[in-house]
Short mmCIF file of C-alpha atoms and ligand atoms in Angstrom, two decimals:
data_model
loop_
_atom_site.label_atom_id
_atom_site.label_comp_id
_atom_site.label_asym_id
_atom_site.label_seq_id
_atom_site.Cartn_x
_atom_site.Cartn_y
_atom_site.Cartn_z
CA UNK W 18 0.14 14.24 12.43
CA UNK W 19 2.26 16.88 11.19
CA UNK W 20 1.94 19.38 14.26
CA UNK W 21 4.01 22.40 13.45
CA UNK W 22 0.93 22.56 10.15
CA UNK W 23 -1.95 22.49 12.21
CA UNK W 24 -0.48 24.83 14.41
CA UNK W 25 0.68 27.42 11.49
CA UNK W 26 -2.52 27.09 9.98
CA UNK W 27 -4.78 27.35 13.02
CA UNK W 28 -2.18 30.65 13.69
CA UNK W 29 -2.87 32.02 10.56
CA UNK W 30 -7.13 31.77 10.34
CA UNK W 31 -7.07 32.76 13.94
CA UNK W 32 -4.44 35.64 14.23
CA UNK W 33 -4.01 37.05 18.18
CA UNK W 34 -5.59 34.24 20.26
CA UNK W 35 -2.64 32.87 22.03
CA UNK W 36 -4.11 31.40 24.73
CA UNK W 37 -6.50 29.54 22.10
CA UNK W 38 -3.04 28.38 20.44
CA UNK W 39 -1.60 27.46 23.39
CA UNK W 40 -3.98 25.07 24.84
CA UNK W 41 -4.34 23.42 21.81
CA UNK W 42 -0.82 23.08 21.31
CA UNK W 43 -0.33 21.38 24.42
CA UNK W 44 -3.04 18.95 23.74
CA UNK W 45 -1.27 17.66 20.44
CA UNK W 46 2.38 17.50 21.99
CA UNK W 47 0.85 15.02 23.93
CA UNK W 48 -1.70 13.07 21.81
CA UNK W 49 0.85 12.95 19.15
CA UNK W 50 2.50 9.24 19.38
CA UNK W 51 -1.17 7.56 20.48
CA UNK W 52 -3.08 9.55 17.32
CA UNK W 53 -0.42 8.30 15.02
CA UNK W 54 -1.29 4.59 16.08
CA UNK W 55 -4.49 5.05 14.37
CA UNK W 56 -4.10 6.07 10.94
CA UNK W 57 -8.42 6.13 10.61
CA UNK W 58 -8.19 9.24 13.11
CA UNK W 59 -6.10 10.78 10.23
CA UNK W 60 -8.32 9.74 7.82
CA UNK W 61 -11.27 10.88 9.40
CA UNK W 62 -9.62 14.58 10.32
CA UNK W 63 -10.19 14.14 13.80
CA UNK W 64 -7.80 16.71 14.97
CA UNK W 65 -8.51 19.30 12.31
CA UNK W 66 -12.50 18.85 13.59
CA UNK W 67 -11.79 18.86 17.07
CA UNK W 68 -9.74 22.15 17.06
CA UNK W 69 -11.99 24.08 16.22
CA UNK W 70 -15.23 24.79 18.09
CA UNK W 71 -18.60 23.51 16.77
CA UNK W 72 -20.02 26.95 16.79
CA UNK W 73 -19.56 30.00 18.56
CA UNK W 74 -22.51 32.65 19.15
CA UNK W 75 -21.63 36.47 19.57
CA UNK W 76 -23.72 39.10 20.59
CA UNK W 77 -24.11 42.87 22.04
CA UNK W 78 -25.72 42.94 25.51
CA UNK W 79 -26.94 46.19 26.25
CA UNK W 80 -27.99 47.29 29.48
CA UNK W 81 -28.62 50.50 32.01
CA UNK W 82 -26.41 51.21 35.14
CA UNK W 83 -27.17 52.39 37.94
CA UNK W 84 -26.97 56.29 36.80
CA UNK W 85 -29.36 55.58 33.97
CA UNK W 86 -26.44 55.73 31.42
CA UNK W 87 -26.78 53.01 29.00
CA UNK W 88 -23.89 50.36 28.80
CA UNK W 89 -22.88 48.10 25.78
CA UNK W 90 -20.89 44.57 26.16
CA UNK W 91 -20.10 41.60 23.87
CA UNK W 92 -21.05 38.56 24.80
CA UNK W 93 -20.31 34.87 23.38
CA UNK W 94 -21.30 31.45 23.86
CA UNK W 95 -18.88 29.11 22.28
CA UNK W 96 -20.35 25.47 21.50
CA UNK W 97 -17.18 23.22 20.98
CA UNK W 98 -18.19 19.80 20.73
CA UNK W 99 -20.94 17.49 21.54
CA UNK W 100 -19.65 14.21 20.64
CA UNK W 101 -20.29 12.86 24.05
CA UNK W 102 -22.79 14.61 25.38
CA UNK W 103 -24.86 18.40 25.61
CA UNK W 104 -23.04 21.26 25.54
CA UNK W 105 -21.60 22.23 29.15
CA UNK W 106 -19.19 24.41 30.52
CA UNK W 107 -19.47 27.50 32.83
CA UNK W 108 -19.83 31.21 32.12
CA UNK W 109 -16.85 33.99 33.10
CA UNK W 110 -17.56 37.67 33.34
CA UNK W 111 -14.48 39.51 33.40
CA UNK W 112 -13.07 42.64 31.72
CA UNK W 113 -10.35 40.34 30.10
CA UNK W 114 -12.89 38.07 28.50
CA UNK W 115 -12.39 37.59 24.82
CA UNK W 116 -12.65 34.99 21.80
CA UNK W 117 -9.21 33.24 22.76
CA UNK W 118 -9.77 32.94 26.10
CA UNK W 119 -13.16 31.12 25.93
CA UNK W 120 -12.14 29.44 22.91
CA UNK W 121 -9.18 28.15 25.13
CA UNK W 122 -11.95 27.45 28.00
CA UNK W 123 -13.83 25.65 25.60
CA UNK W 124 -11.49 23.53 24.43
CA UNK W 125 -9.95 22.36 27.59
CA UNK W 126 -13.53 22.13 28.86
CA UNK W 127 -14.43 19.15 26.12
CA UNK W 128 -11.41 17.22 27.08
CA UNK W 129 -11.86 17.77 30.92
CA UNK W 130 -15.71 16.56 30.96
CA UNK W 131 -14.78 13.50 28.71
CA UNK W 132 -12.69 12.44 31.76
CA UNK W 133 -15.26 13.26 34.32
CA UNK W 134 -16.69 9.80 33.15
CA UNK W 135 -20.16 11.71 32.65
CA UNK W 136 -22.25 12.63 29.01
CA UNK W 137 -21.15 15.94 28.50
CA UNK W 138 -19.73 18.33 25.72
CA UNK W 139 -17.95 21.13 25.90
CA UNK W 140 -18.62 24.57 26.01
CA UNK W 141 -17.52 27.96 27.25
CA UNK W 142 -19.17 31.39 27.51
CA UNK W 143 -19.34 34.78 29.03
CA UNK W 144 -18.83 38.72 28.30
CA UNK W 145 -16.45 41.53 28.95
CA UNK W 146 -18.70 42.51 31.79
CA UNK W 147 -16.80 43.22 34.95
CA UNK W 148 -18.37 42.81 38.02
CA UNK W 149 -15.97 44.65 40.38
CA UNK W 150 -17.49 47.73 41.86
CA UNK W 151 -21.29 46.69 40.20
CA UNK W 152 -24.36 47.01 42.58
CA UNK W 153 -26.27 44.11 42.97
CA UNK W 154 -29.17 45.90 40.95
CA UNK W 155 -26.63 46.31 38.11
CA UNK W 156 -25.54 42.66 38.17
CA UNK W 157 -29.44 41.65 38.02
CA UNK W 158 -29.82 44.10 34.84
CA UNK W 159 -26.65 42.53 33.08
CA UNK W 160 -27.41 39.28 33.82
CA UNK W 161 -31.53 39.37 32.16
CA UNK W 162 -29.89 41.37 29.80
CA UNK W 163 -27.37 38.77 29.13
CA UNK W 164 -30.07 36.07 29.16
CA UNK W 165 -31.91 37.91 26.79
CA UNK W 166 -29.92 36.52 23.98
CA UNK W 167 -28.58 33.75 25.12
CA UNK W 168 -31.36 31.39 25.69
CA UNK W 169 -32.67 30.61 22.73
CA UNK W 170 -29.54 29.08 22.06
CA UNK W 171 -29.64 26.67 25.30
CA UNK W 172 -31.93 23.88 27.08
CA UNK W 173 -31.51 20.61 29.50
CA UNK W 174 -30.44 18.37 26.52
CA UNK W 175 -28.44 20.82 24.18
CA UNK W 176 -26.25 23.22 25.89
CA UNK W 177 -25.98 23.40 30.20
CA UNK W 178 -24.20 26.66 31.49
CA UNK W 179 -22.79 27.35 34.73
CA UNK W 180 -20.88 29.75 36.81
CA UNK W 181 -17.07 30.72 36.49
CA UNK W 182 -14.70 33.62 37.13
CA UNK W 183 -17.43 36.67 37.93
CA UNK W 184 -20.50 33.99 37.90
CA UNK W 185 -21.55 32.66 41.21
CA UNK W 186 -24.62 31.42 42.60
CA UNK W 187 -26.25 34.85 42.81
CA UNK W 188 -25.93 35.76 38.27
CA UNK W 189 -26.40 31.95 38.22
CA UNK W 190 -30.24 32.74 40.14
CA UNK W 191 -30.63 35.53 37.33
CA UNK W 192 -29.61 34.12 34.57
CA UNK W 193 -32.02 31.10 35.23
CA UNK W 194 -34.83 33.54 36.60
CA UNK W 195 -34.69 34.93 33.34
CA UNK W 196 -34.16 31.90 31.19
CA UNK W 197 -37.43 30.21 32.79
CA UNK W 198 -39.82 33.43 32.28
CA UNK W 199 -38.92 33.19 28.27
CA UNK W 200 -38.99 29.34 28.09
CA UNK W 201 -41.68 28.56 30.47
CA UNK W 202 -40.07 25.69 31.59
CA UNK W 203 -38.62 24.18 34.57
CA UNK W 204 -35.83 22.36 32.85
CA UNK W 205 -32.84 22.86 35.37
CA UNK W 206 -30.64 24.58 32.15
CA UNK W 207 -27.82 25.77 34.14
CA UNK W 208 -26.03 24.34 37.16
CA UNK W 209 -24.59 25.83 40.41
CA UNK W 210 -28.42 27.13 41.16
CA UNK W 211 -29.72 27.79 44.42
CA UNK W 212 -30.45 24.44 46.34
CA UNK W 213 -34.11 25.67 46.55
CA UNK W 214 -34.51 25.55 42.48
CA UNK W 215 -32.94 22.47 41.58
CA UNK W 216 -29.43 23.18 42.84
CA UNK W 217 -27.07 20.25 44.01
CA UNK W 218 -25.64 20.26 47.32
CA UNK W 219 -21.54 20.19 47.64
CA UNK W 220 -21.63 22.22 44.05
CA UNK W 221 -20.50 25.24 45.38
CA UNK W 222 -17.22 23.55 46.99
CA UNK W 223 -16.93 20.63 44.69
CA UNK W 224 -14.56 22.26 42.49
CA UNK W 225 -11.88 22.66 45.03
CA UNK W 226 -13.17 19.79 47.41
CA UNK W 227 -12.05 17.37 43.95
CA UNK W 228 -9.03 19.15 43.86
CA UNK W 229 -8.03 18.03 46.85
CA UNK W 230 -9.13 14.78 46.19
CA UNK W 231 -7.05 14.67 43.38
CA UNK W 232 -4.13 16.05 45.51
CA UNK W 233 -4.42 13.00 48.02
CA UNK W 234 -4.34 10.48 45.37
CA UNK W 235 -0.90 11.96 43.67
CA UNK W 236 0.35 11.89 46.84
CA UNK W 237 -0.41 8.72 47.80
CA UNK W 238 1.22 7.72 44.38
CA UNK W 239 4.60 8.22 46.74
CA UNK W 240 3.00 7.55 49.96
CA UNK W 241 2.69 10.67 51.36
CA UNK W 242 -0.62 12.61 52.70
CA UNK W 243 -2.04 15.65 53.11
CA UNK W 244 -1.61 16.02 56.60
CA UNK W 245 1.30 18.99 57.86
CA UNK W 246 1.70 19.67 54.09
CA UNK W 247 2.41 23.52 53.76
CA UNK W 248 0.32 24.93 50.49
CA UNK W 249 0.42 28.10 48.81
CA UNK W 250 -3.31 28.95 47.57
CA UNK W 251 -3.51 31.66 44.88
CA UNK W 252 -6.83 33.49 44.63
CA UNK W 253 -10.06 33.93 46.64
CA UNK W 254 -13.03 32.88 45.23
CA UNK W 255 -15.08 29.95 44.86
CA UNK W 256 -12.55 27.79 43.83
CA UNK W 257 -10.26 28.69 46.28
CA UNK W 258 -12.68 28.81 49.07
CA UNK W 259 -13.04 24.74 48.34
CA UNK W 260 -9.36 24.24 47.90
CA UNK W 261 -8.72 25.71 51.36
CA UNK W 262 -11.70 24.23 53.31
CA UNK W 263 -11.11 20.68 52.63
CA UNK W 264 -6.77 21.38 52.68
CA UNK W 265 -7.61 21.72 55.96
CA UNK W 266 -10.19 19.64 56.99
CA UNK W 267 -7.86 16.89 55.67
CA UNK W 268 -4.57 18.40 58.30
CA UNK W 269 -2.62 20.80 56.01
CA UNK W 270 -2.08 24.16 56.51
CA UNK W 271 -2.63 26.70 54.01
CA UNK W 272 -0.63 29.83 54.26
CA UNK W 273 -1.45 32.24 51.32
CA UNK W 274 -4.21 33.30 49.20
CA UNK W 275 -4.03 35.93 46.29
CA UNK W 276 -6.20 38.60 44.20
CA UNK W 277 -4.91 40.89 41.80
CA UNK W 278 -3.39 43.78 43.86
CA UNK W 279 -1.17 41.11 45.61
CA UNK W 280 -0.90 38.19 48.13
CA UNK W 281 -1.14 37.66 51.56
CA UNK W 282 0.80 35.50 53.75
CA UNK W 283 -0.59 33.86 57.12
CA UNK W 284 2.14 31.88 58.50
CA UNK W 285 -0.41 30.41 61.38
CA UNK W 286 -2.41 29.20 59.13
CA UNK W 287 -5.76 29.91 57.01
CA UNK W 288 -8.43 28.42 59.03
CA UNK W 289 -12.14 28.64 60.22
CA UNK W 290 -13.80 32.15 60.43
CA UNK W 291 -10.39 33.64 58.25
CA UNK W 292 -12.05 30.98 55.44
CA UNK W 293 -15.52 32.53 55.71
CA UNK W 294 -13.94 36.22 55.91
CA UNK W 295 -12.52 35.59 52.51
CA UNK W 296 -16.45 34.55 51.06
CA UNK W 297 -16.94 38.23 52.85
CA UNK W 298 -14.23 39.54 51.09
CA UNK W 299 -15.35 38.57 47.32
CA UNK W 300 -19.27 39.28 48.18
CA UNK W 301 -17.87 42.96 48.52
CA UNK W 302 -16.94 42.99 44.73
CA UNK W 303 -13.67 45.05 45.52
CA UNK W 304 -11.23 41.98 44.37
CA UNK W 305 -8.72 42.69 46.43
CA UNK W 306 -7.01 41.01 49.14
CA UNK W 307 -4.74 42.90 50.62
CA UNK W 308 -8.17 43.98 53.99
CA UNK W 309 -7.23 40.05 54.72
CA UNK W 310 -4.01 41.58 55.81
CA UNK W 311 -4.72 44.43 57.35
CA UNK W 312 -8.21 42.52 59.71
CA UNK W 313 -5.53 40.03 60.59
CA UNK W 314 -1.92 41.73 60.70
CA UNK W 315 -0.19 39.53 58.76
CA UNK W 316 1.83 40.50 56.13
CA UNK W 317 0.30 41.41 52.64
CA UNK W 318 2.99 41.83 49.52
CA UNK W 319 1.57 43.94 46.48
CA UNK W 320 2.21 43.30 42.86
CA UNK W 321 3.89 39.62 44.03
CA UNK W 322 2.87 36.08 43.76
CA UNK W 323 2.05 33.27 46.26
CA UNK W 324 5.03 31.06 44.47
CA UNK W 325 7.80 32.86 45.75
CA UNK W 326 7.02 31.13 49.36
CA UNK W 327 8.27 28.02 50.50
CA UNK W 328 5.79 25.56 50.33
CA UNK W 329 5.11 21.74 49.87
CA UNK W 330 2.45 21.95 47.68
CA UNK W 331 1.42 24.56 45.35
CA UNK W 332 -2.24 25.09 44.09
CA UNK W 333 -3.05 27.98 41.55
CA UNK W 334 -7.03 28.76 41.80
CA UNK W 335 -7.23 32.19 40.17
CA UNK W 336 -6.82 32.21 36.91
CA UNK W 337 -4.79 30.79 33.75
CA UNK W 338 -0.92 31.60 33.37
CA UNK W 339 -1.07 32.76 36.94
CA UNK W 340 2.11 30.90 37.26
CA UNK W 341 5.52 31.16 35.16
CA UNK W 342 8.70 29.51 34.59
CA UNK W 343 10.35 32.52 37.25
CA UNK W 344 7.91 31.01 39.87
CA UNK W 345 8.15 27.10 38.97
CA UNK W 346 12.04 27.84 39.66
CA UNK W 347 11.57 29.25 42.64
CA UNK W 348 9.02 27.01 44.08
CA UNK W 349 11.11 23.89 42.76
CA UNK W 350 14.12 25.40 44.26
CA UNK W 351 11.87 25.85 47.75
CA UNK W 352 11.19 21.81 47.28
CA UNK W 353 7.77 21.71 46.35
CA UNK W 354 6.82 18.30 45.66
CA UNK W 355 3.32 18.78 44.29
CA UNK W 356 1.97 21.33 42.14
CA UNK W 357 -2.48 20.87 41.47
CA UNK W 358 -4.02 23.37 39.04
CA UNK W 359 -7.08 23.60 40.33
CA UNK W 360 -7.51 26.74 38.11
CA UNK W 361 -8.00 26.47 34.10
CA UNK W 362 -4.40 25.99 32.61
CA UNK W 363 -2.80 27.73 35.51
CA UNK W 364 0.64 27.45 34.50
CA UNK W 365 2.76 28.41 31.79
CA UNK W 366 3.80 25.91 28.96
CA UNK W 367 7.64 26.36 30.30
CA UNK W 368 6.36 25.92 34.17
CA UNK W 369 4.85 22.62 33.49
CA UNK W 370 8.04 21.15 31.64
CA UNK W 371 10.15 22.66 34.29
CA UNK W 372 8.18 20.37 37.00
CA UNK W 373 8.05 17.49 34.53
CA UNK W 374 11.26 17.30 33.68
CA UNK W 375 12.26 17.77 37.93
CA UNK W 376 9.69 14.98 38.28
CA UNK W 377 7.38 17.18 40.78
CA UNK W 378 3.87 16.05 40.64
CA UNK W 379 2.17 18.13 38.11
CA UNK W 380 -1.39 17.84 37.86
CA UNK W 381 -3.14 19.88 35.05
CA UNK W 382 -6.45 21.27 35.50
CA UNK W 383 -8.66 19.15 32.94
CA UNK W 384 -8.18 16.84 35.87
CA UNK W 385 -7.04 18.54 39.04
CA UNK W 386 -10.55 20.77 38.46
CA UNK W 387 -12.72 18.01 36.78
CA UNK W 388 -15.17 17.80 40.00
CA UNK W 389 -16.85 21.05 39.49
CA UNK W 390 -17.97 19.83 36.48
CA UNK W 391 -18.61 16.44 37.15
CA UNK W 392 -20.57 18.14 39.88
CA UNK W 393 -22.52 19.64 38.00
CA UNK W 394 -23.53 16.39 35.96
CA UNK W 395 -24.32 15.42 39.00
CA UNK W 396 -26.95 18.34 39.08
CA UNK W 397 -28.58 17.44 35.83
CA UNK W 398 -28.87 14.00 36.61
CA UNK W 399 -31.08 15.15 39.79
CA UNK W 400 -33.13 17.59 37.81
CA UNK W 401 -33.52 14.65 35.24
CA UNK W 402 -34.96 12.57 38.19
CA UNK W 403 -36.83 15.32 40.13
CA UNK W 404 -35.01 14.24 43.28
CA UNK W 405 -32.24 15.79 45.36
CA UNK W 406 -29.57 13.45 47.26
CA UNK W 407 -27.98 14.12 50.29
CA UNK W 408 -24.99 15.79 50.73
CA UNK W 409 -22.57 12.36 51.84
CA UNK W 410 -24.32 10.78 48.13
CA UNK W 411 -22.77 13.61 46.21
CA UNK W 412 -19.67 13.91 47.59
CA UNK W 413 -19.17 9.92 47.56
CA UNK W 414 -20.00 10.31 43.88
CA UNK W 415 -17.53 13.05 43.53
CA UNK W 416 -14.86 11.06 45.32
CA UNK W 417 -15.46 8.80 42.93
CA UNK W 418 -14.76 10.36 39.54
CA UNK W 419 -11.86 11.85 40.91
CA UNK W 420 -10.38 8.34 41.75
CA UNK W 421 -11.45 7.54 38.13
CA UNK W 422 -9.67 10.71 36.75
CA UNK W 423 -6.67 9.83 38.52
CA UNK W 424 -6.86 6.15 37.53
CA UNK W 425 -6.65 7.53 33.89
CA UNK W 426 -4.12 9.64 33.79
CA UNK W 427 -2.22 7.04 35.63
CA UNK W 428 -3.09 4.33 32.88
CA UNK W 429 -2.34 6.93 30.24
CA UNK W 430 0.40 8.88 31.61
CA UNK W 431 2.51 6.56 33.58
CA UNK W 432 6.43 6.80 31.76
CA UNK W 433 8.94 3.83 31.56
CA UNK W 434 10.72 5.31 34.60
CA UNK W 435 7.79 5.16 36.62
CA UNK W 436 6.93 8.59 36.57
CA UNK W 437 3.03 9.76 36.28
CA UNK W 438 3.09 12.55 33.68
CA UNK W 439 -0.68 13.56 34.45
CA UNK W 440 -0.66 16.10 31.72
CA UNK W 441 -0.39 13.56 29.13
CA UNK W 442 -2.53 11.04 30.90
CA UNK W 443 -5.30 13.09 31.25
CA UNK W 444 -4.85 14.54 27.52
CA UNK W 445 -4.70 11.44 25.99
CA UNK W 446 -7.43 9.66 28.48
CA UNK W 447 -9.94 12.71 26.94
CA UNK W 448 -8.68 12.48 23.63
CA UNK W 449 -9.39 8.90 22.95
CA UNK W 450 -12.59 9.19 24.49
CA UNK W 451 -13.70 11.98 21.98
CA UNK W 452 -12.39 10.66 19.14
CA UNK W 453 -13.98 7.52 19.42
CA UNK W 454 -17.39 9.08 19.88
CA UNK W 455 -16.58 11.06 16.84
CA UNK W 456 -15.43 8.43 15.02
CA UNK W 457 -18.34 6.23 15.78
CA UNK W 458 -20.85 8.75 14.86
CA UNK W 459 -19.46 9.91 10.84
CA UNK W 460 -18.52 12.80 9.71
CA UNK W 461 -20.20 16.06 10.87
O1 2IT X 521 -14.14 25.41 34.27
C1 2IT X 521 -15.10 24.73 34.69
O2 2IT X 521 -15.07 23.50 34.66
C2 2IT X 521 -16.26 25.43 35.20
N1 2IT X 521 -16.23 26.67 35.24
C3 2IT X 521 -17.48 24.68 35.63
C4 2IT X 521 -18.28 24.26 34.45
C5 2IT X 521 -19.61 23.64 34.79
O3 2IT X 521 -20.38 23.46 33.85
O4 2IT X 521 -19.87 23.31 35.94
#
């Protein structure tokens, strides 16, 4: 595999979609020496068909606002690859969205669900829609409006969508309301729904509760726990909301959480009604932190980042490149011994080899994050059966995967010296997965 090509050609028919280039980038660094062991996945031009997405659906969604004034935004679905299953992968509404970053989403997304152990494809979606500041009326509007286009393009067995950045469980209910009215069907085609239409239990948290999981199982790789460990959360959303819940349930202390006017830093601790005040916080649809500070007088800094505080363990949930080579210095100069992306390729290409090459865990979020997902398999599978399990049978299952995620990477990753190099465990665990579906199914 001659990398530097793929990646000079991929620049060239895709000009300006960076984060697109650097995801896949890092995928082939580390496939590289396994792909070249099998000369039929050259034959076969499995990496020049897995690069690039299946198919990718743009539209215009027009809606009204509040004021009456009409309001146009793009929005995209982008099917990458069904190899091993439907089409799945969560939605993002956010001013920032654009083709590289769901193409990036995407991407990741098909690697990440072939290590969740469940039948699923890839898939990303979403629109330049920003929710900050939006009534709820104006959220409904979008969201039908949204739907309008999208769902002839989606169902239970081809394509599943599900929340992400700016999608929760409320645009999740109208997107679905809407979806069912034009299909006249109740087929479950989305996950993270409300628990009384076919919703799982434990989806809402499962993202960060697997994190966590994740977390206690690279620690235990050097016998350590979870329990005293100071962490630095970044964000305050769903994901992070999960992250910090079960941190603590399991006896560490979380001391920070972020949004995009700045961080806030708690040295007691972020615990019990301060976890629900942050769901408060992001139902208000300001997206900013810095009230956290002010409700609980601790100290809030603007324009910073959570990474510049000493801290054990570090575990970006915002958004991706939310942490740089600047921070990883800093936070590997503070001693942190564990770094979990819970958040879609959190770090920065230099970050990551910084922590590798200090032998820090580093766990990247195809696997760190994988139990959202998973959850939601979890979802369809009870939609499939018409039945709902309990709360303990879903997060047993969940514990599972992530065992099973980490059990990969550690087959796949492990290095001569001992050292688990999860980035390339989980890449090449996903990879091989993928290719052999593709492989066994011909050329398509
Ligand atoms: O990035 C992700 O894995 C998600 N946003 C969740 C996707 C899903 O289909 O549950």
């Amino acid at each position: 595999m001659n990398i530097e090509h793929i990646l000079s050609t991929l620049e060239a028919k895709h000009p300006g979609e960076p984060e697109y280039l650097q995801a896949v980038k890092e995928v082939l660094h580390s496939i590289e020496e396994v792909y070249n062991r099998h000369p039929e996945f050259e034959k076969a031009r499995i990496i020049e068909r897995l690069v690039e997405p299946d198919r990718i659906f743009t539209f215009k969604v027009p809606w009204v606002d509040d004021k009456g004034d009409v309001q146009v935004n793009l929005g995209y679905r982008i099917q990458f690859n069904n190899a091993i299953g439907p089409y799945k992968g969560g939605i993002r509404f956010h001013a920032s969205v654009n083709l590289s970053i769901l193409k990036f989403l995407g991407f990741e997304q098909t690697f990440k669900n072939a290590l969740t152990t469940l039948p699923m494809g890839g898939a990303k979606g979403g629109s330049d829609f920003s929710p900050r500041g939006k009534s709820d009326a104006e959220i409904m509007r979008f969201c039908q409006a949204f739907m309008l286009e999208l769902w002839r393009h989606i169902g239970p067995d081809t394509d599943v969508p599900a929340g992400d950045i700016g999608v929760g469980g409320r645009e999740v209910g109208y997107m679905y309301g809407m979806y069912k009215k034009l299909r006249r069907e109740n087929t479950g085609t989305f996950t993270g729904k409300g628990l009384e239409f076919g919703g799982s239990l434990i989806r809402p948290e499962a993202t960060g509760f697997g994190g966590l999981y994740f977390v206690q199982q690279m620690l235990a790789t050097r016998n350590q726990t979870l329990k005293d460990k100071i962490i630095a959360v970044s964000g305050f959303g769903n994901v992070a909301w999960g992250a910090v819940t079960k941190a603590v349930e399991l006896g560490a202390k979380v001391v920070t959480l972020s949004g995009p006017d700045g961080y806030i830093y708690d040295p007691d601790g972020i615990t019990g009604e301060k976890i629900d005040y942050m769901l408060e916080l992001r139902n208000s649809g300001d997206d900013i932190i810095q009230p956290y500070a002010q409700k609980y007088g601790v100290p809030f800094y603007p324009g910073r980042r959570p990474w510049e505080q000493k801290v054990d363990i570090a575990l970006p949930c915002a958004t991706q490149n939310e942490l740089d080579e600047t921070d990883a210095r800093q936070l590997i100069g503070n001693g942190v011994i564990c770094v979990g992306e819970i958040s879609n390729m959190g770090c920065r290409p230099e970050a990551i080899d910084l922590f590798i090459a200090h032998r820090i865990m580093y766990g990247p979020g195809k696997a760190v994050n994988a139990g959202g997902v998973a959850t939601s398999g979890l979802e369809m599978t009870q939609n499939a059966m018409h039945i709902a399990w309990s709360a303990e049978e879903v997060d047993e299952r969940l514990h599972r995967i992530m065992s099973d995620i980490h059990a990969q990477c550690v087959k796949y990753g492990t290095e001569p010296d001992g050292y688990i190099n999860y980035m390339k465990g989980a890449n090449i665990a996903g990879f091989m997965k993928v290719a052999r579906a593709m492989m066994a199914q011909g050329i398509l």
